[in-house]
Short mmCIF file of C-alpha atoms and ligand atoms in Angstrom, two decimals:
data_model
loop_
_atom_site.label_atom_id
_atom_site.label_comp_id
_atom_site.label_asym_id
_atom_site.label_seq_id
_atom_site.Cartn_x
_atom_site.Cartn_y
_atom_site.Cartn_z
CA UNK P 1 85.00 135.76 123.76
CA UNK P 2 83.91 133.03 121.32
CA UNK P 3 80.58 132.67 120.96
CA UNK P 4 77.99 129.98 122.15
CA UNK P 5 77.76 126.94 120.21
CA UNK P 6 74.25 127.09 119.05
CA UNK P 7 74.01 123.24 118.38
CA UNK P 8 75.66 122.18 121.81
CA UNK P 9 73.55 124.69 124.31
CA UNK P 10 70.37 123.66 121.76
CA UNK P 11 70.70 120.18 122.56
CA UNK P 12 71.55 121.03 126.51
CA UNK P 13 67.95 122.70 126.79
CA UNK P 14 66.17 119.77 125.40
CA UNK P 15 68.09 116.48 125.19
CA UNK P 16 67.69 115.02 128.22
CA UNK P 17 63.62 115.97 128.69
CA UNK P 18 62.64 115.02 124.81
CA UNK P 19 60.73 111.87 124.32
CA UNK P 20 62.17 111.56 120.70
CA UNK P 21 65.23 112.34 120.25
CA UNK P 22 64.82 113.05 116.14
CA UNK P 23 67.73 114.64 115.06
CA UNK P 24 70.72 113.00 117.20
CA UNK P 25 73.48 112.50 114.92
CA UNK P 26 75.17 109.49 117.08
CA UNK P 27 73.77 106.16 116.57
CA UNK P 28 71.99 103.60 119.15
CA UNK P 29 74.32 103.46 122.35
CA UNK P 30 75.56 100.50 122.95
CA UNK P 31 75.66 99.75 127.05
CA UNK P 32 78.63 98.66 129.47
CA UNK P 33 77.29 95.26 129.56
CA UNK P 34 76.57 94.46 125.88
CA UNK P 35 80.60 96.20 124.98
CA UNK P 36 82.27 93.86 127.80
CA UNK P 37 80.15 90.91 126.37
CA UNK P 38 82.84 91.31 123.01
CA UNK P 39 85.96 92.04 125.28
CA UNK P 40 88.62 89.15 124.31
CA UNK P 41 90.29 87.54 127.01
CA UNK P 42 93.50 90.07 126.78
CA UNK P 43 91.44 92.85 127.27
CA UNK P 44 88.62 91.71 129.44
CA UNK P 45 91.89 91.07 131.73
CA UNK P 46 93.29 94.84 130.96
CA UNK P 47 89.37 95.89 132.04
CA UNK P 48 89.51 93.57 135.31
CA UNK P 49 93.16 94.93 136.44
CA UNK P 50 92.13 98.07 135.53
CA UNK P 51 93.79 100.84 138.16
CA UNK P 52 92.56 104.12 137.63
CA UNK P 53 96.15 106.44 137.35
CA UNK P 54 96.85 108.83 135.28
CA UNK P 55 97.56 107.35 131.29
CA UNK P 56 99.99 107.83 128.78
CA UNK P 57 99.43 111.22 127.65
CA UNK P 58 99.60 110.38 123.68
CA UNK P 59 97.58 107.35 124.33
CA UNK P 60 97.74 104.19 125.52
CA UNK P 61 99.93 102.05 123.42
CA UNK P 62 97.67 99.31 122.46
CA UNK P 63 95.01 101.42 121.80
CA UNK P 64 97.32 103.32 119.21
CA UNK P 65 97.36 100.46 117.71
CA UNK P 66 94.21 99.69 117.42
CA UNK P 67 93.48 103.19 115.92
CA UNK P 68 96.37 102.82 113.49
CA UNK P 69 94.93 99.69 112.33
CA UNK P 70 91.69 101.06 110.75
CA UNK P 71 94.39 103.15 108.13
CA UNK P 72 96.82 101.71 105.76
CA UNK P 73 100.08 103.51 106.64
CA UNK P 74 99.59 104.91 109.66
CA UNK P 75 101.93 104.32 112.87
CA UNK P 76 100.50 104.64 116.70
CA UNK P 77 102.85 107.34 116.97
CA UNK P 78 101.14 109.29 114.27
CA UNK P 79 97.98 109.11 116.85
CA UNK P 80 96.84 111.24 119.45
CA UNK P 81 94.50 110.08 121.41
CA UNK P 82 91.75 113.29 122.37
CA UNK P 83 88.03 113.81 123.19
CA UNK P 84 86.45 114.69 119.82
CA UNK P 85 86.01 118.20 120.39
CA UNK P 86 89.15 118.97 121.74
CA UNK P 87 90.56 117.37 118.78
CA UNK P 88 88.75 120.31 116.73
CA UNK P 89 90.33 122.99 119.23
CA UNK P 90 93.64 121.67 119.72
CA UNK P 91 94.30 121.35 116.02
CA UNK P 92 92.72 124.64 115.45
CA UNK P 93 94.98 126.21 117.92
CA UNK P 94 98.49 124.60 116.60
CA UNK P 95 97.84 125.22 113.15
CA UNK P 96 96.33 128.65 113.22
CA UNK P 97 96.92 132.06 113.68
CA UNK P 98 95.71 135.71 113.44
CA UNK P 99 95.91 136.63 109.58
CA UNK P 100 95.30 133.41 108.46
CA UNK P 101 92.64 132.33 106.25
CA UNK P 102 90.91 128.79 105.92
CA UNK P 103 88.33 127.67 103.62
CA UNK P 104 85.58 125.65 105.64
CA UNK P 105 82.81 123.29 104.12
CA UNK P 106 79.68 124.83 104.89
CA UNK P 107 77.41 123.79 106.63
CA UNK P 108 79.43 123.08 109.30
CA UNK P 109 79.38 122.36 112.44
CA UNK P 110 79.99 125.01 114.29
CA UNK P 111 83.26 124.28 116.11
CA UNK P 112 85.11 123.78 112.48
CA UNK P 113 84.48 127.30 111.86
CA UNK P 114 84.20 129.03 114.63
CA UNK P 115 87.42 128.06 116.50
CA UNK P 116 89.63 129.54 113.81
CA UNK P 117 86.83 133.19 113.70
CA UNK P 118 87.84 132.94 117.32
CA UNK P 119 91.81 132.93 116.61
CA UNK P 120 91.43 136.07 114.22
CA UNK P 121 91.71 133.75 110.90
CA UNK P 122 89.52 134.80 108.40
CA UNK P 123 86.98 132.03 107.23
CA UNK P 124 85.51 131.40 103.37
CA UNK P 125 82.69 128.99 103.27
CA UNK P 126 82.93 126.19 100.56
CA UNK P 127 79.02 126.04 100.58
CA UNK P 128 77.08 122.61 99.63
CA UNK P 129 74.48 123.52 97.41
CA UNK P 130 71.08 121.59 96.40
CA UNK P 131 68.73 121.31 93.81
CA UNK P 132 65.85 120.04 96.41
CA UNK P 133 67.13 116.20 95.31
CA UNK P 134 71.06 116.25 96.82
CA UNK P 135 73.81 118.00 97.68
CA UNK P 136 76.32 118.70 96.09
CA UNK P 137 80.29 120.52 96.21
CA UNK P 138 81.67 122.55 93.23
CA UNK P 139 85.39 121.76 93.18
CA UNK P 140 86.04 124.61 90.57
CA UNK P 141 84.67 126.96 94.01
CA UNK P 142 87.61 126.14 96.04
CA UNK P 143 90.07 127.05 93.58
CA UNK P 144 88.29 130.31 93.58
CA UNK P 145 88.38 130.33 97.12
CA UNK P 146 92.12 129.61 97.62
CA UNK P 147 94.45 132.88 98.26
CA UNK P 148 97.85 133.17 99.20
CA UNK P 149 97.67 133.12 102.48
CA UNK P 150 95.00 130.16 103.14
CA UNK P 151 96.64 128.06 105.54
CA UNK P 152 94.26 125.11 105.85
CA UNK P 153 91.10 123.59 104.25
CA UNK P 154 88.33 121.95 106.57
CA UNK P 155 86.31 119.17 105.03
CA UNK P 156 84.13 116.64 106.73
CA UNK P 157 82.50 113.43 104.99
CA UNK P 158 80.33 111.65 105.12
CA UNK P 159 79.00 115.17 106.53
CA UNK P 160 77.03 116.90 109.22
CA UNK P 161 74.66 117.53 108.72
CA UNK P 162 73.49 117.31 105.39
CA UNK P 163 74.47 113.70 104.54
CA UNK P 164 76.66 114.38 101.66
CA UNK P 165 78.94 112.31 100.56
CA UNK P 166 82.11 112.37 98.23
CA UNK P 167 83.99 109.74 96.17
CA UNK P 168 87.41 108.21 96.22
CA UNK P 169 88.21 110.16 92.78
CA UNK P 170 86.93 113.20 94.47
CA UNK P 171 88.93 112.94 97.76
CA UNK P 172 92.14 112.37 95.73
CA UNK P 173 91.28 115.71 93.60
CA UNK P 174 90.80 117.68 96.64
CA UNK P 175 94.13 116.21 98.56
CA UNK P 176 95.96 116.71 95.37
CA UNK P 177 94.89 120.61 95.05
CA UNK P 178 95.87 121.15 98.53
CA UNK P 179 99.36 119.01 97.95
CA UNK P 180 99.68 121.79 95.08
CA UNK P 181 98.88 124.71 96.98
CA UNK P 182 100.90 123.13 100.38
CA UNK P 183 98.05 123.87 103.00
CA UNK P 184 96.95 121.75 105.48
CA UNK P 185 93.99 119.53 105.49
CA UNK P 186 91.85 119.01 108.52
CA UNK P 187 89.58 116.08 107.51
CA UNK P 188 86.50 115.14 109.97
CA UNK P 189 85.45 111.59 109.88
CA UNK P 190 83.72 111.61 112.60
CA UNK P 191 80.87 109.45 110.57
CA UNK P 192 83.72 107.15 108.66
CA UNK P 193 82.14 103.64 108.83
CA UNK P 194 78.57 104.58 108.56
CA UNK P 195 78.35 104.18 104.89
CA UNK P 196 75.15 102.66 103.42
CA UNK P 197 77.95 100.49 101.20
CA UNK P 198 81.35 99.15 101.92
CA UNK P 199 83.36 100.89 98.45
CA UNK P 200 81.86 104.38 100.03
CA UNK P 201 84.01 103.79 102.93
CA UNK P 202 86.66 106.45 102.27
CA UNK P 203 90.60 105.88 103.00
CA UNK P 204 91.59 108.18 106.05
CA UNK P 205 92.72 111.44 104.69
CA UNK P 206 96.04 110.96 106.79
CA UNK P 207 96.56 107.97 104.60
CA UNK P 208 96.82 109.91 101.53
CA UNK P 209 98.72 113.01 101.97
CA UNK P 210 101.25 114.07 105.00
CA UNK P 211 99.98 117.55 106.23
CA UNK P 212 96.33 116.06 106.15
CA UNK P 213 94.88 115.50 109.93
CA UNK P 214 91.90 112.52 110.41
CA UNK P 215 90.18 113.36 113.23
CA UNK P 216 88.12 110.39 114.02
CA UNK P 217 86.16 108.65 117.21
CA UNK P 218 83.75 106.53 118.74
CA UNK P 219 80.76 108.61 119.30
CA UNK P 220 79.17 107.96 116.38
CA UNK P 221 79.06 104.90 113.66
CA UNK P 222 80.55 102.86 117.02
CA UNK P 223 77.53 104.49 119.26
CA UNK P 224 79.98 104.99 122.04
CA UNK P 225 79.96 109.44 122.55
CA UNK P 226 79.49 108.40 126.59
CA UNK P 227 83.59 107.29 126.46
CA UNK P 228 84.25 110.93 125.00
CA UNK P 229 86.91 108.92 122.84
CA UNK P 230 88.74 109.87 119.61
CA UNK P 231 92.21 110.74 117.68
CA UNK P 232 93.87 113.12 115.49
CA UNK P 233 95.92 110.88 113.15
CA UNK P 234 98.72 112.42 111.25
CA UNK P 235 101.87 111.47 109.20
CA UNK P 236 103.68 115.17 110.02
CA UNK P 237 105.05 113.71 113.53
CA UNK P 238 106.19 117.76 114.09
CA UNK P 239 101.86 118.31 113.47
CA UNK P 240 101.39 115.86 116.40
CA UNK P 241 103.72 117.21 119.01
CA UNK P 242 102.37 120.54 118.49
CA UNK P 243 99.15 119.12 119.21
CA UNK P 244 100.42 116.76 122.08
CA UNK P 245 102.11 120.19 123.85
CA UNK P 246 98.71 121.90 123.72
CA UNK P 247 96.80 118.62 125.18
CA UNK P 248 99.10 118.99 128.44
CA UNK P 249 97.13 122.57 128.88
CA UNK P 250 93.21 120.90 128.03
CA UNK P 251 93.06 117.63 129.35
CA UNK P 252 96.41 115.96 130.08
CA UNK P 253 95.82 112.67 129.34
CA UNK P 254 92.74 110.53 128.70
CA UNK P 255 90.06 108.46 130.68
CA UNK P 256 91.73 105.16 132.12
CA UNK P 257 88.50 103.01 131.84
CA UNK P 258 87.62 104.70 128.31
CA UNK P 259 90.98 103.87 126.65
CA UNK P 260 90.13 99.78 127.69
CA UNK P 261 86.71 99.84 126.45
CA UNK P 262 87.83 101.65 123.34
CA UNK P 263 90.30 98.90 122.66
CA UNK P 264 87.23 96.48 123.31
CA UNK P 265 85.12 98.49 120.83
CA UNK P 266 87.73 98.77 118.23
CA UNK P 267 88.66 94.84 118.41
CA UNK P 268 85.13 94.46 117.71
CA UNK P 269 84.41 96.93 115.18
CA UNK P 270 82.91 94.44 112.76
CA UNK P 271 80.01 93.40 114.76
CA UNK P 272 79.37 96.90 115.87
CA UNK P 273 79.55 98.69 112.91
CA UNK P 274 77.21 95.95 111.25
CA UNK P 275 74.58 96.75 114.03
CA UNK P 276 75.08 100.55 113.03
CA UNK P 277 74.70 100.42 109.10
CA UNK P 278 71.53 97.69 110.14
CA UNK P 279 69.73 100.40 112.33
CA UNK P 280 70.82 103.02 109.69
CA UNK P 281 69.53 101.39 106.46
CA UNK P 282 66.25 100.44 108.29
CA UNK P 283 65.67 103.86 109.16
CA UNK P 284 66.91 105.09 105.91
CA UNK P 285 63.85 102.98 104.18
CA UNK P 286 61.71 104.40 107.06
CA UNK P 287 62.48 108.13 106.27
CA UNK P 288 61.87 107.48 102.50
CA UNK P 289 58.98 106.14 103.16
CA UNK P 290 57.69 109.21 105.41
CA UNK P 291 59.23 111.55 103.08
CA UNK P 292 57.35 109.99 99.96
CA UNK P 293 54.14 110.05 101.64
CA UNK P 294 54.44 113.55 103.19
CA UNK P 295 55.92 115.41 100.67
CA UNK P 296 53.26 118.41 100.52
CA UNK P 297 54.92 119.53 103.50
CA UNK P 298 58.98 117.91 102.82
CA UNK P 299 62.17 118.18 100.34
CA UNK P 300 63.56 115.13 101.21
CA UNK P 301 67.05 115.36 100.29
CA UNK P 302 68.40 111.81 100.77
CA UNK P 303 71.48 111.64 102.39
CA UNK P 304 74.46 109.72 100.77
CA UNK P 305 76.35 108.04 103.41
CA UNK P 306 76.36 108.74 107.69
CA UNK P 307 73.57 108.71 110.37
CA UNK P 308 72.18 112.30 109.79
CA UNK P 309 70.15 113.83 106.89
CA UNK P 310 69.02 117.66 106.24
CA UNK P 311 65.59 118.17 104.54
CA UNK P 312 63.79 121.19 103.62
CA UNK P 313 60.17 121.99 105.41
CA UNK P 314 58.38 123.86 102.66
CA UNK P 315 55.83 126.59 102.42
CA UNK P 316 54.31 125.17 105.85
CA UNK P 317 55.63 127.52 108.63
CA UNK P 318 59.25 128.63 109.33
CA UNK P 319 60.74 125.93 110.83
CA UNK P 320 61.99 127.38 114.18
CA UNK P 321 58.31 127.65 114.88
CA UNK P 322 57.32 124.07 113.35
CA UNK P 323 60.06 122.71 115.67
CA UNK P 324 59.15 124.72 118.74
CA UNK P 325 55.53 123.61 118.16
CA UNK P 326 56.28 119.93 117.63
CA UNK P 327 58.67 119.90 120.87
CA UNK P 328 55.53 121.51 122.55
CA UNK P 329 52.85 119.40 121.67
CA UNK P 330 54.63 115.94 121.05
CA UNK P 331 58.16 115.78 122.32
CA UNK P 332 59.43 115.31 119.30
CA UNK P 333 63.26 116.91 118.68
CA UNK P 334 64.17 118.02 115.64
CA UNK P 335 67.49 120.92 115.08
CA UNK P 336 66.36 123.61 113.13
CA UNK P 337 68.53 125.78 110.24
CA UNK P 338 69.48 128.28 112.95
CA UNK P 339 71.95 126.25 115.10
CA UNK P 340 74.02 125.41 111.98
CA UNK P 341 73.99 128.70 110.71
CA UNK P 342 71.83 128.47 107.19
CA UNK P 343 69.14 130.49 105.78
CA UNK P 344 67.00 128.17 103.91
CA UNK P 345 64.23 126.04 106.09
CA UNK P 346 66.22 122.81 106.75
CA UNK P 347 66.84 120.90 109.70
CA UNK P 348 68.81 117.95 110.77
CA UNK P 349 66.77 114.55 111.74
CA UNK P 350 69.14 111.21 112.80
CA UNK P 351 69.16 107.89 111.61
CA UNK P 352 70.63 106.44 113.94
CA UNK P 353 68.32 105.39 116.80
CA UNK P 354 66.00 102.37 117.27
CA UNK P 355 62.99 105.02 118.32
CA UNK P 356 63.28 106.49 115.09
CA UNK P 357 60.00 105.49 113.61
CA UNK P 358 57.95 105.67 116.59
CA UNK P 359 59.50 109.02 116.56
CA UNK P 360 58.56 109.72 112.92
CA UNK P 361 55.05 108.11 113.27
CA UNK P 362 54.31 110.95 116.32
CA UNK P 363 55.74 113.11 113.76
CA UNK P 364 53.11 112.32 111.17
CA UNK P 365 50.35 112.11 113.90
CA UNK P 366 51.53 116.32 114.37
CA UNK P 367 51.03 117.33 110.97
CA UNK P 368 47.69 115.67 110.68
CA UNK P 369 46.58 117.31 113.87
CA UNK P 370 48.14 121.08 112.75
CA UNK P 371 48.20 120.77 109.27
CA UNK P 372 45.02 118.66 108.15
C1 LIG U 1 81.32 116.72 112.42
C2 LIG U 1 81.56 116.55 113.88
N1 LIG U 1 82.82 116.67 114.35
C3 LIG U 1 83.10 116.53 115.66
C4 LIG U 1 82.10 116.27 116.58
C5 LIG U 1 82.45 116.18 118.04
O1 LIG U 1 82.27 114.90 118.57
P1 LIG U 1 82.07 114.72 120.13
O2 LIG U 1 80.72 115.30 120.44
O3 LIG U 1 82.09 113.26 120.37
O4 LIG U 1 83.16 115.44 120.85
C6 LIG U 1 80.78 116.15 116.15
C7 LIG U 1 79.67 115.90 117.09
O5 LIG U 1 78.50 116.07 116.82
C8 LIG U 1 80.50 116.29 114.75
O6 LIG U 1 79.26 116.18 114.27
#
């Protein structure tokens, strides 16, 4: 059986109880109200005629559209519309077999990895690395990692949950070495448009080469992870019916009232992804800030690009203790090294969210308190 997913059943036991919420990677939900406020007439009509059958199973058409629209030369029938995660184990499942191998970047989260453990594929880790001021990838690693029989590379940027980042030139290299070596790409861009700067904003990797799958979504720059909303985009349209035959045995077809206010959300990405990279940088100047003034007991390793960072507590206490402790005494929730699977004492705190520096503040107020 595959194992529990550390991050997920983590979050379960304390999301819903903790007063700060300091490590969420989605940003500031937006509500019902304040997403129908931007609804165009055409689709506030589509959200008042709304009758709640079963939908297209690849999508619904406009909202294929819509998708398509944020890539250059992508079709709506290169889309599937999926729930995030499923995206991650439907793909997984059509691409993968026993035998296979697949290079992951690492950290990951989990379900990048552990999905294809889970299918009998065996997994190398193309590990981030840092010096204690970023992160960074060695390119000249992957071509170490590579083998015969890899059959897909996993990257995800901007990344969870470290922050990294990588650059147009870079994404070209590492689309180009897997054109090269023909294996698939799964690219997660689940934090595409949460860029602290417009040129960071990387094309989808389905743009740029034809067995690369973008898996995007709402639940995160757009602040919508209630509609459970998002796409694998591909120009292979054999890689998408593989997927759509595997989505008739998870979930059939998606959410009738999600699909309209995803269209809404999507016809309005502009004003909602401004609000997003607002709340972001504002935190962003917060957390460097904090960082600076606390950083007897931090590495703050700034992120480059997304709503989630990963610094390093030092010499202080191990930090599934420190974050126990804090949770304890404060209410403060922060995701510790263990549920992403890394030795060295990180853990993930999120940008996202308006309460962030009240959050941080209590934060501080702990430390002074434990650690005078
Ligand atoms: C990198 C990455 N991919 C995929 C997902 C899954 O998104 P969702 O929770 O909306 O299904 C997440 C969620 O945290 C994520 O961080």
């Amino acid at each position: 059986m595959i194992p529990p997913f550390a991050l997920e059943r983590y979050f379960a036991r304390h999301e819903f109880t903790a007063r700060y919420l300091l490590s969420a990677s989605d940003c500031e939900t937006l509500s019902q109200a304040e997403l129908l406020d931007m609804a165009d007439p055409k689709t506030r009509g589509m959200w008042d005629a709304l009758r709640l059958g079963y939908t297209e199973s690849q999508g619904h058409p406009l909202l294929r559209q819509e998708i398509a629209n944020l890539y250059k030369t992508v079709w709506p029938d290169d889309v599937l519309v999926v729930t995030p995660e499923e995206g991650i184990f439907i793909a997984m499942h059509a691409l993968l077999q026993k035998g296979d191998h697949v290079i992951v970047m690492s950290p990951a989260y989990q379900s990048l990895f552990q999905i294809a453990v889970s299918l009998g594929a065996e997994v190398s880790r193309w590990s981030l690395e840092t010096d204690g001021v970023r992160w960074k990838l060695d390119l000249s690693a992957l071509q170490k990692l590579y083998r015969p029989v890899t059959k897909l590379l996993v990257i995800n940027v901007p990344h969870n949950p470290t922050g990294f980042h990588i650059d147009a030139g870079t994404q070209k290299q590492i689309l180009a070495f897997a054109r090269e070596k023909r294996i698939a790409v799964f690219s997660d861009e689940m934090y595409r448009f949460s860029e602290y700067s417009a040129d960071a904003c990387l094309p989808g990797a389905c743009d740029l080469y034809d067995q690369a799958i973008t898996l995007g979504g709402l639940s995160k720059s757009f602040g919508l992870p209630g509609l459970r909303l998002g796409w694998l985009a591909c120009k292979e349209r054999e890689i998408i019916r593989r997927f759509q035959i595997l989505k008739d045995y998870t979930t059939i077809c998606h959410s009738a009232p999600s699909e309209i206010l995803a269209v809404i959300a999507l016809r309005a990405r502009d004003r909602i992804l401004d609000r997003t990279r607002k709340i972001v940088a504002d935190n962003l100047d917060i957390a460097d800030r904090f960082f600076a003034g606390h950083h007897r007991f931090f590495e703050w390793i700034r992120p480059m690009a997304g709503p989630v960072a990963f610094p390093r507590l030092k010499g202080t206490d191990v930090i599934e203790r420190f974050c126990e402790k804090l949770f304890a005494s404060r209410s403060v929730l922060l995701a510790p090294r263990t549920v992403f699977n890394v030795a060295d004492n990180h853990f993930r705190i999120g940008l996202g969210r308006k309460t962030f520096a009240d959050g941080l503040e209590t934060l501080g107020e702990f430390l002074m308190a434990e650690y005078p």
